[in-house]
Amino acid sequence: MHFHQWNNDDCEGMVQKLDQKLPVANEYLLLSGGVREGVVDLDLDELNVYARGTDYDMDFTLLVPALKLHDRNQPVTLDMRHSALCHSWLSLRLFDEGTISKWKDCCTIVDHINGATNYFFSPTKVADWFYDSISIVLSEIQKKPQRGMPKVEKVEKNGTIISIILGVGSSRMLYDIVPVVSFKGWPAVAQSWLMENHFWDGKITEEEVISGFYLVPACSYKGKKDNEWRLSFARSEVQLKKCISSSLMQAYQACKAIIIKLLSRPKAISPYHLRSMMLWACDRLPANYLAQEDYAAHFLLGLIDDLQHCLVNKMCPNYFIPQCNMLEHLSEETVMLHARKLSSVRSDPAEHLRTAIEHVKAANRLTLELQRRGSTSSIPSPQSDGGDPNQPDDRLAKKLQQLVTENPGKSISVFINPDDVTRPHFRIDDKFF
């Protein structure tokens, strides 16, 4: 799409020219789906609510490296002493004077007793600088509009993320732009994960999986917002997605559509947690079972059961750093509240799926209506007639209904115990599920 070229090269190139902070030869990662869709492990509670159809038609996440640490000779200090697992501070102490002076205004400064000064790259200050820079560049672009240029409809700072909605023809594109630190190689804290067997073994090479990682601007539950970054393996996840069967992806999309609004308040489960559970399920279950084309309904029930299991036990390990439990901070009240909600979904999943499908259809109708009113666009609508093959549809709801009707009182998820489909897995409020 010609637009992506403009967005990445021209806009970020202009940001780079403002104060030369951004790397000259930068490498962006463009992900299909916005931050709210769970494509990156970021906290969603600071984000404004945007609705597909009402506010935008297609959504993307763009990771923009503020620092690109790809030189093997550059010593880097990931300081994890003050952080929860999967998080780190980033010290610029070992960097050259030029880099330190360039980024000094985006650092928190710590003076040591021995007289040394340490500069910690601050996610919040970097995000503030990035938002200001992008705002300047976009206002310049709007002053001299060129033919074919997208129309800037909205620019908002959501926590450490910049959300931009652009009009391209009659489509509205949401871009969640995330300033990150980009690394080549693999962090020591995730080294043991490479020693285990995984579902992708033999399908893609280890080199493809461990080509690099990021620090994203998010902190742990008790972390220091101004200093703490979160490790992200978004590049690896793009590769792993290639190895997941289409029926499991369809179940994941359906489960996400059902639960995201339901479990978003109070903050507990994000789409990223669900994505992690799916990756664990891929590691745990036989490959020939996961490859079954007509098992999307089974997989959907399995994901709901896995989610319930994780909630009740307050346990969702990060896929790449399993010793990091992403749900350990949840209160008992929040757990029980969401567990009850999930039980109601599990008792009639088909009805909940139909409701979610209706929301998707309504959003699509809104998009098509807006496009009919506007000019014709060369960019397809997000789920136009052809639709996304992984999106849930009515057939999946019918199959779910049939499974639940034919198996009264049983948990037919085979995710937790593939050899025994008769035993109930969870007990909540004296009901078994």
Short mmCIF file of C-alpha atoms in Angstrom, two decimals:
data_model
loop_
_atom_site.label_atom_id
_atom_site.label_comp_id
_atom_site.label_asym_id
_atom_site.label_seq_id
_atom_site.Cartn_x
_atom_site.Cartn_y
_atom_site.Cartn_z
CA MET A 1 0.00 0.00 0.00
CA HIS A 2 1.47 3.34 -1.02
CA PHE A 3 0.18 4.84 2.22
CA HIS A 4 2.42 2.70 4.44
CA GLN A 5 5.41 4.04 2.56
CA TRP A 6 4.32 7.62 3.28
CA ASN A 7 3.59 6.90 6.91
CA ASN A 8 6.85 5.16 7.70
CA ASP A 9 9.40 6.89 5.56
CA ASP A 10 8.12 10.43 5.13
CA CYS A 11 6.54 11.06 8.53
CA GLU A 12 9.24 9.37 10.60
CA GLY A 13 11.90 10.81 8.29
CA MET A 14 10.58 14.29 9.10
CA VAL A 15 10.59 13.46 12.83
CA GLN A 16 14.23 12.37 12.47
CA LYS A 17 15.12 15.69 10.81
CA LEU A 18 13.58 17.71 13.67
CA ASP A 19 16.32 16.90 16.19
CA GLN A 20 18.24 13.90 14.75
CA LYS A 21 17.18 11.71 17.67
CA LEU A 22 15.67 8.82 15.67
CA PRO A 23 18.09 6.40 13.95
CA VAL A 24 18.67 7.44 10.32
CA ALA A 25 18.28 3.94 8.83
CA ASN A 26 15.42 2.80 11.01
CA GLU A 27 13.52 -0.51 10.97
CA TYR A 28 9.82 -0.36 11.71
CA LEU A 29 7.57 -3.30 12.51
CA LEU A 30 4.03 -2.89 11.16
CA LEU A 31 1.54 -5.29 12.75
CA SER A 32 -1.98 -5.95 11.54
CA GLY A 33 -4.38 -5.01 14.35
CA GLY A 34 -4.21 -2.15 16.86
CA VAL A 35 -2.83 -2.28 20.38
CA ARG A 36 -6.35 -2.94 21.71
CA GLU A 37 -6.34 -6.21 19.73
CA GLY A 38 -3.47 -7.57 21.82
CA VAL A 39 -0.81 -7.61 19.09
CA VAL A 40 1.71 -6.24 21.63
CA ASP A 41 1.82 -6.73 25.41
CA LEU A 42 0.83 -3.23 26.51
CA ASP A 43 -1.50 -2.01 29.24
CA LEU A 44 -4.88 -1.05 27.82
CA ASP A 45 -6.38 0.84 30.77
CA GLU A 46 -4.95 4.20 29.63
CA LEU A 47 -6.31 3.89 26.09
CA ASN A 48 -9.35 5.75 24.85
CA VAL A 49 -12.05 3.46 23.51
CA TYR A 50 -12.29 3.37 19.72
CA ALA A 51 -14.87 1.21 17.94
CA ARG A 52 -14.44 -0.40 14.55
CA GLY A 53 -17.06 0.96 12.19
CA THR A 54 -17.75 4.05 14.31
CA ASP A 55 -14.20 5.43 14.58
CA TYR A 56 -12.08 3.41 12.15
CA ASP A 57 -12.21 0.67 9.52
CA MET A 58 -8.77 -0.93 9.68
CA ASP A 59 -6.24 -0.90 12.51
CA PHE A 60 -2.48 -1.36 12.73
CA THR A 61 0.30 -1.13 15.28
CA LEU A 62 3.57 0.48 14.23
CA LEU A 63 6.66 -0.08 16.40
CA VAL A 64 9.14 2.75 15.86
CA PRO A 65 12.62 2.29 17.38
CA ALA A 66 13.77 5.42 19.22
CA LEU A 67 17.03 3.58 19.91
CA LYS A 68 18.23 0.81 17.60
CA LEU A 69 20.81 -1.30 19.44
CA HIS A 70 21.86 -3.68 16.68
CA ASP A 71 25.62 -3.21 16.98
CA ARG A 72 27.11 -6.23 18.77
CA ASN A 73 30.02 -4.07 19.94
CA GLN A 74 27.74 -1.62 21.76
CA PRO A 75 27.65 -2.63 25.44
CA VAL A 76 24.09 -2.35 26.76
CA THR A 77 23.01 -2.28 30.38
CA LEU A 78 19.59 -3.82 30.88
CA ASP A 79 19.18 -3.12 34.57
CA MET A 80 16.64 -5.59 35.98
CA ARG A 81 17.52 -5.12 39.66
CA HIS A 82 14.61 -2.73 40.31
CA SER A 83 12.01 -4.51 38.14
CA ALA A 84 9.54 -7.35 38.13
CA LEU A 85 10.31 -10.21 35.73
CA CYS A 86 9.92 -9.35 32.04
CA HIS A 87 10.70 -5.69 32.76
CA SER A 88 13.87 -3.64 32.84
CA TRP A 89 15.40 -0.20 33.17
CA LEU A 90 17.76 0.83 30.39
CA SER A 91 20.94 2.65 31.37
CA LEU A 92 22.73 4.82 28.79
CA ARG A 93 25.83 4.97 31.01
CA LEU A 94 27.97 2.92 28.61
CA PHE A 95 26.90 4.86 25.51
CA ASP A 96 29.04 7.48 23.79
CA GLU A 97 28.78 11.14 24.82
CA GLY A 98 26.92 12.04 21.60
CA THR A 99 24.09 9.59 22.28
CA ILE A 100 23.80 10.66 25.93
CA SER A 101 23.66 14.38 25.14
CA LYS A 102 21.13 13.76 22.34
CA TRP A 103 18.76 11.84 24.63
CA LYS A 104 19.53 13.50 27.99
CA ASP A 105 16.15 15.29 28.03
CA CYS A 106 14.41 11.90 27.68
CA CYS A 107 16.24 10.34 30.65
CA THR A 108 15.79 10.23 34.39
CA ILE A 109 19.11 11.11 35.98
CA VAL A 110 20.46 9.31 39.04
CA ASP A 111 23.54 10.70 40.82
CA HIS A 112 25.55 8.11 42.75
CA ILE A 113 27.40 8.73 46.01
CA ASN A 114 30.72 8.17 44.24
CA GLY A 115 30.00 11.16 41.97
CA ALA A 116 29.06 9.14 38.86
CA THR A 117 25.87 10.03 37.01
CA ASN A 118 23.59 7.43 35.48
CA TYR A 119 21.09 8.19 32.73
CA PHE A 120 18.05 5.90 32.50
CA PHE A 121 16.12 6.02 29.23
CA SER A 122 12.60 6.99 30.31
CA PRO A 123 9.58 5.45 28.51
CA THR A 124 7.24 8.26 29.60
CA LYS A 125 9.65 11.03 28.55
CA VAL A 126 10.38 9.30 25.23
CA ALA A 127 6.61 9.00 24.60
CA ASP A 128 6.09 12.71 25.41
CA TRP A 129 8.91 13.73 23.06
CA PHE A 130 7.60 11.41 20.33
CA TYR A 131 4.04 12.77 20.58
CA ASP A 132 5.27 16.37 20.40
CA SER A 133 7.48 15.58 17.39
CA ILE A 134 4.76 13.72 15.50
CA SER A 135 2.27 16.52 16.20
CA ILE A 136 4.69 19.10 14.72
CA VAL A 137 5.31 16.96 11.64
CA LEU A 138 1.63 16.22 11.02
CA SER A 139 0.68 19.89 11.33
CA GLU A 140 3.42 20.71 8.76
CA ILE A 141 2.06 18.04 6.42
CA GLN A 142 -1.48 19.40 6.80
CA LYS A 143 -0.32 22.93 5.91
CA LYS A 144 0.90 21.70 2.52
CA PRO A 145 -1.47 18.92 1.53
CA GLN A 146 -0.43 16.94 -1.52
CA ARG A 147 -2.63 14.92 -3.82
CA GLY A 148 -3.06 11.36 -2.57
CA MET A 149 -1.93 12.23 0.95
CA PRO A 150 -4.08 10.79 3.74
CA LYS A 151 -6.21 13.19 5.76
CA VAL A 152 -5.31 13.38 9.45
CA GLU A 153 -8.61 12.93 11.32
CA LYS A 154 -7.34 12.44 14.86
CA VAL A 155 -4.04 12.44 16.79
CA GLU A 156 -4.23 11.38 20.44
CA LYS A 157 -1.76 10.39 23.10
CA ASN A 158 -2.97 7.32 24.96
CA GLY A 159 -0.52 6.79 27.82
CA THR A 160 2.76 6.02 26.05
CA ILE A 161 1.09 5.26 22.68
CA ILE A 162 0.24 7.74 19.94
CA SER A 163 -3.00 6.89 18.13
CA ILE A 164 -3.56 8.44 14.71
CA ILE A 165 -6.69 8.02 12.60
CA LEU A 166 -6.13 8.82 8.92
CA GLY A 167 -8.63 9.07 6.10
CA VAL A 168 -7.43 7.22 3.02
CA GLY A 169 -10.05 7.50 0.29
CA SER A 170 -13.20 6.58 2.16
CA SER A 171 -11.45 4.26 4.64
CA ARG A 172 -10.28 5.34 8.09
CA MET A 173 -7.07 3.74 9.27
CA LEU A 174 -6.14 3.62 12.95
CA TYR A 175 -2.41 3.52 13.62
CA ASP A 176 -1.21 2.92 17.17
CA ILE A 177 2.38 4.14 17.08
CA VAL A 178 4.63 2.79 19.83
CA PRO A 179 8.12 4.17 20.53
CA VAL A 180 10.38 1.21 21.34
CA VAL A 181 14.00 0.19 21.85
CA SER A 182 15.05 -2.41 19.28
CA PHE A 183 17.63 -5.14 19.93
CA LYS A 184 19.24 -7.80 17.78
CA GLY A 185 19.69 -11.24 19.34
CA TRP A 186 17.97 -12.68 22.39
CA PRO A 187 17.90 -11.62 26.06
CA ALA A 188 19.60 -13.83 28.66
CA VAL A 189 16.44 -13.83 30.81
CA ALA A 190 14.60 -15.78 28.05
CA GLN A 191 17.49 -18.14 27.27
CA SER A 192 16.01 -21.19 29.04
CA TRP A 193 12.90 -21.00 26.80
CA LEU A 194 15.10 -21.92 23.84
CA MET A 195 16.08 -25.19 25.55
CA GLU A 196 12.49 -26.49 25.60
CA ASN A 197 10.60 -28.30 22.84
CA HIS A 198 8.06 -26.14 21.00
CA PHE A 199 5.26 -26.57 18.47
CA TRP A 200 7.17 -24.57 15.86
CA ASP A 201 10.25 -26.83 15.96
CA GLY A 202 11.02 -27.96 12.41
CA LYS A 203 8.46 -25.56 10.87
CA ILE A 204 10.56 -22.40 11.13
CA THR A 205 14.20 -21.98 12.11
CA GLU A 206 15.41 -20.84 15.50
CA GLU A 207 17.15 -17.94 13.72
CA GLU A 208 13.76 -16.69 12.49
CA VAL A 209 12.29 -16.89 15.99
CA ILE A 210 15.14 -15.22 17.89
CA SER A 211 16.15 -12.50 15.43
CA GLY A 212 15.47 -9.70 17.93
CA PHE A 213 13.33 -8.28 20.71
CA TYR A 214 12.06 -4.92 21.92
CA LEU A 215 11.58 -2.85 25.02
CA VAL A 216 8.07 -1.36 24.90
CA PRO A 217 6.88 1.56 27.09
CA ALA A 218 4.92 -0.31 29.77
CA CYS A 219 5.71 -1.02 33.41
CA SER A 220 4.88 -3.79 35.85
CA TYR A 221 2.07 -3.60 38.40
CA LYS A 222 4.31 -2.03 41.06
CA GLY A 223 7.00 -0.69 38.74
CA LYS A 224 8.28 2.85 38.35
CA LYS A 225 6.48 4.27 35.32
CA ASP A 226 9.20 6.77 34.41
CA ASN A 227 11.98 4.19 34.24
CA GLU A 228 10.58 0.75 33.54
CA TRP A 229 10.20 -0.84 30.10
CA ARG A 230 8.63 -4.21 29.26
CA LEU A 231 10.36 -6.87 27.17
CA SER A 232 8.40 -7.64 24.00
CA PHE A 233 8.84 -10.48 21.55
CA ALA A 234 6.50 -9.09 18.88
CA ARG A 235 8.90 -9.97 16.06
CA SER A 236 9.05 -13.60 17.22
CA GLU A 237 5.25 -13.76 17.55
CA VAL A 238 4.87 -12.75 13.89
CA GLN A 239 6.95 -15.82 12.97
CA LEU A 240 5.13 -18.18 15.37
CA LYS A 241 1.74 -17.14 13.96
CA LYS A 242 2.73 -18.74 10.65
CA CYS A 243 2.75 -22.15 12.42
CA ILE A 244 -0.77 -21.92 13.93
CA SER A 245 -3.60 -23.71 12.11
CA SER A 246 -6.40 -21.63 10.60
CA SER A 247 -9.07 -23.37 12.72
CA LEU A 248 -7.21 -22.49 15.94
CA MET A 249 -6.77 -18.90 14.72
CA GLN A 250 -10.49 -18.75 14.01
CA ALA A 251 -11.23 -20.00 17.53
CA TYR A 252 -8.84 -17.39 18.95
CA GLN A 253 -10.55 -14.57 17.02
CA ALA A 254 -13.97 -15.80 18.17
CA CYS A 255 -12.87 -16.10 21.80
CA LYS A 256 -11.35 -12.62 21.65
CA ALA A 257 -14.57 -11.19 20.18
CA ILE A 258 -16.63 -12.76 22.98
CA ILE A 259 -14.52 -11.98 26.01
CA ILE A 260 -12.67 -8.73 25.41
CA LYS A 261 -15.45 -6.31 26.33
CA LEU A 262 -16.83 -8.72 28.90
CA LEU A 263 -13.59 -9.02 30.89
CA SER A 264 -12.01 -5.62 30.30
CA ARG A 265 -13.46 -3.89 33.40
CA PRO A 266 -12.15 -4.05 36.03
CA LYS A 267 -8.85 -4.57 34.26
CA ALA A 268 -7.88 -8.22 34.32
CA ILE A 269 -7.68 -10.11 31.04
CA SER A 270 -6.29 -8.56 27.88
CA PRO A 271 -6.22 -10.05 24.36
CA TYR A 272 -2.48 -10.57 24.85
CA HIS A 273 -3.16 -12.99 27.73
CA LEU A 274 -5.44 -14.96 25.43
CA ARG A 275 -2.77 -15.00 22.73
CA SER A 276 -0.25 -16.38 25.27
CA MET A 277 -2.69 -19.13 26.30
CA MET A 278 -3.11 -20.09 22.65
CA LEU A 279 0.68 -20.42 22.23
CA TRP A 280 0.87 -22.58 25.37
CA ALA A 281 -1.97 -24.74 24.01
CA CYS A 282 0.04 -25.21 20.79
CA ASP A 283 3.02 -26.45 22.83
CA ARG A 284 0.88 -28.75 24.97
CA LEU A 285 -1.40 -30.46 22.48
CA PRO A 286 -0.63 -33.01 19.76
CA ALA A 287 0.08 -31.36 16.39
CA ASN A 288 -2.27 -33.72 14.51
CA TYR A 289 -5.13 -32.75 16.84
CA LEU A 290 -4.53 -29.02 16.33
CA ALA A 291 -4.38 -29.53 12.57
CA GLN A 292 -8.01 -30.78 12.38
CA GLU A 293 -9.81 -28.38 10.07
CA ASP A 294 -13.33 -28.71 11.49
CA TYR A 295 -12.38 -28.39 15.18
CA ALA A 296 -12.69 -24.62 15.57
CA ALA A 297 -15.66 -25.03 17.96
CA HIS A 298 -13.71 -27.52 20.12
CA PHE A 299 -10.76 -25.13 20.20
CA LEU A 300 -12.98 -22.20 21.17
CA LEU A 301 -14.37 -24.08 24.16
CA GLY A 302 -10.84 -25.14 25.00
CA LEU A 303 -9.62 -21.54 25.02
CA ILE A 304 -12.52 -20.50 27.28
CA ASP A 305 -11.66 -23.36 29.64
CA ASP A 306 -7.97 -22.45 29.60
CA LEU A 307 -8.90 -18.87 30.37
CA GLN A 308 -11.06 -19.96 33.29
CA HIS A 309 -8.24 -22.18 34.55
CA CYS A 310 -5.77 -19.27 34.37
CA LEU A 311 -8.19 -16.90 36.12
CA VAL A 312 -9.12 -19.20 38.97
CA ASN A 313 -5.47 -20.01 39.61
CA LYS A 314 -4.30 -16.42 38.99
CA MET A 315 -1.67 -17.90 36.71
CA CYS A 316 -0.83 -16.97 33.11
CA PRO A 317 2.87 -17.46 32.38
CA ASN A 318 4.48 -15.29 29.72
CA TYR A 319 5.16 -17.61 26.77
CA PHE A 320 8.80 -16.54 26.37
CA ILE A 321 9.63 -15.97 30.05
CA PRO A 322 7.46 -18.59 31.82
CA GLN A 323 8.68 -17.61 35.29
CA CYS A 324 6.82 -14.31 34.75
CA ASN A 325 3.17 -14.74 35.84
CA MET A 326 1.11 -12.06 34.10
CA LEU A 327 -1.91 -12.45 36.42
CA GLU A 328 -0.30 -12.65 39.86
CA HIS A 329 -1.41 -9.13 40.83
CA LEU A 330 -5.16 -9.81 40.46
CA SER A 331 -7.33 -9.51 43.56
CA GLU A 332 -9.63 -12.37 44.64
CA GLU A 333 -12.66 -10.13 44.02
CA THR A 334 -11.64 -9.41 40.44
CA VAL A 335 -10.88 -13.09 39.80
CA MET A 336 -14.28 -14.25 41.09
CA LEU A 337 -16.15 -11.50 39.24
CA HIS A 338 -14.57 -12.47 35.92
CA ALA A 339 -14.79 -16.19 36.63
CA ARG A 340 -18.56 -15.85 37.06
CA LYS A 341 -18.83 -13.88 33.82
CA LEU A 342 -16.81 -16.53 32.03
CA SER A 343 -19.01 -19.28 33.50
CA SER A 344 -22.05 -17.63 31.94
CA VAL A 345 -20.24 -17.61 28.57
CA ARG A 346 -19.27 -21.27 29.00
CA SER A 347 -22.85 -22.31 29.79
CA ASP A 348 -24.15 -20.78 26.52
CA PRO A 349 -21.16 -20.02 24.29
CA ALA A 350 -23.13 -20.11 21.03
CA GLU A 351 -25.39 -17.24 22.12
CA HIS A 352 -22.42 -15.12 23.21
CA LEU A 353 -20.67 -15.84 19.92
CA ARG A 354 -23.75 -14.83 17.93
CA THR A 355 -23.85 -11.52 19.81
CA ALA A 356 -20.15 -10.93 19.02
CA ILE A 357 -20.75 -11.80 15.34
CA GLU A 358 -23.64 -9.32 15.21
CA HIS A 359 -21.31 -6.58 16.53
CA VAL A 360 -18.77 -7.37 13.79
CA LYS A 361 -21.49 -7.33 11.12
CA ALA A 362 -22.87 -4.03 12.41
CA ALA A 363 -19.38 -2.49 12.28
CA ASN A 364 -18.92 -3.76 8.72
CA ARG A 365 -22.30 -2.32 7.67
CA LEU A 366 -21.28 1.04 9.12
CA THR A 367 -17.98 0.93 7.25
CA LEU A 368 -19.64 0.04 3.93
CA GLU A 369 -22.27 2.74 4.41
CA LEU A 370 -19.57 5.38 5.03
CA GLN A 371 -17.65 4.15 1.99
CA ARG A 372 -20.75 4.37 -0.20
CA ARG A 373 -21.19 7.97 0.88
CA GLY A 374 -17.52 8.77 0.29
CA SER A 375 -15.44 8.22 -2.80
CA THR A 376 -14.54 4.73 -3.90
CA SER A 377 -11.31 3.61 -2.30
CA SER A 378 -8.58 1.35 -3.57
CA ILE A 379 -8.13 0.02 -0.04
CA PRO A 380 -10.41 -2.90 0.86
CA SER A 381 -12.65 -2.61 3.86
CA PRO A 382 -11.37 -4.67 6.78
CA GLN A 383 -13.82 -7.52 6.57
CA SER A 384 -15.66 -6.83 3.32
CA ASP A 385 -17.67 -9.55 1.58
CA GLY A 386 -14.72 -11.92 1.37
CA GLY A 387 -13.97 -11.33 5.04
CA ASP A 388 -11.04 -12.48 7.07
CA PRO A 389 -10.92 -16.29 6.89
CA ASN A 390 -10.12 -16.38 10.60
CA GLN A 391 -13.07 -14.25 11.69
CA PRO A 392 -15.90 -16.07 13.51
CA ASP A 393 -19.08 -16.71 11.56
CA ASP A 394 -22.55 -18.22 12.07
CA ARG A 395 -21.41 -21.73 11.17
CA LEU A 396 -19.06 -21.75 14.15
CA ALA A 397 -21.93 -20.68 16.43
CA LYS A 398 -24.11 -23.54 15.10
CA LYS A 399 -21.32 -26.06 15.62
CA LEU A 400 -20.83 -24.77 19.19
CA GLN A 401 -24.55 -25.16 19.88
CA GLN A 402 -24.46 -28.73 18.63
CA LEU A 403 -21.42 -29.63 20.77
CA VAL A 404 -22.94 -28.20 23.94
CA THR A 405 -26.35 -29.84 23.30
CA GLU A 406 -24.81 -33.25 22.64
CA ASN A 407 -22.62 -33.15 25.75
CA PRO A 408 -24.85 -31.99 28.62
CA GLY A 409 -22.99 -31.40 31.88
CA LYS A 410 -19.60 -32.27 30.42
CA SER A 411 -16.58 -30.11 29.78
CA ILE A 412 -15.80 -31.09 26.23
CA SER A 413 -12.60 -29.13 26.15
CA VAL A 414 -9.71 -31.45 25.48
CA PHE A 415 -7.15 -28.73 26.12
CA ILE A 416 -6.39 -29.63 29.69
CA ASN A 417 -6.67 -33.40 29.49
CA PRO A 418 -6.81 -34.65 25.89
CA ASP A 419 -7.36 -38.27 26.99
CA ASP A 420 -10.39 -37.71 29.18
CA VAL A 421 -13.21 -35.48 27.96
CA THR A 422 -15.67 -36.54 30.68
CA ARG A 423 -14.19 -34.90 33.77
CA PRO A 424 -15.28 -31.41 34.75
CA HIS A 425 -12.40 -28.96 35.05
CA PHE A 426 -13.61 -26.08 37.22
CA ARG A 427 -15.91 -25.48 40.10
CA ILE A 428 -17.31 -21.97 40.59
CA ASP A 429 -20.24 -21.21 42.86
CA ASP A 430 -21.02 -24.96 43.21
CA LYS A 431 -21.30 -25.45 39.44
CA PHE A 432 -18.94 -27.61 37.45
CA PHE A 433 -17.62 -26.54 34.08
#
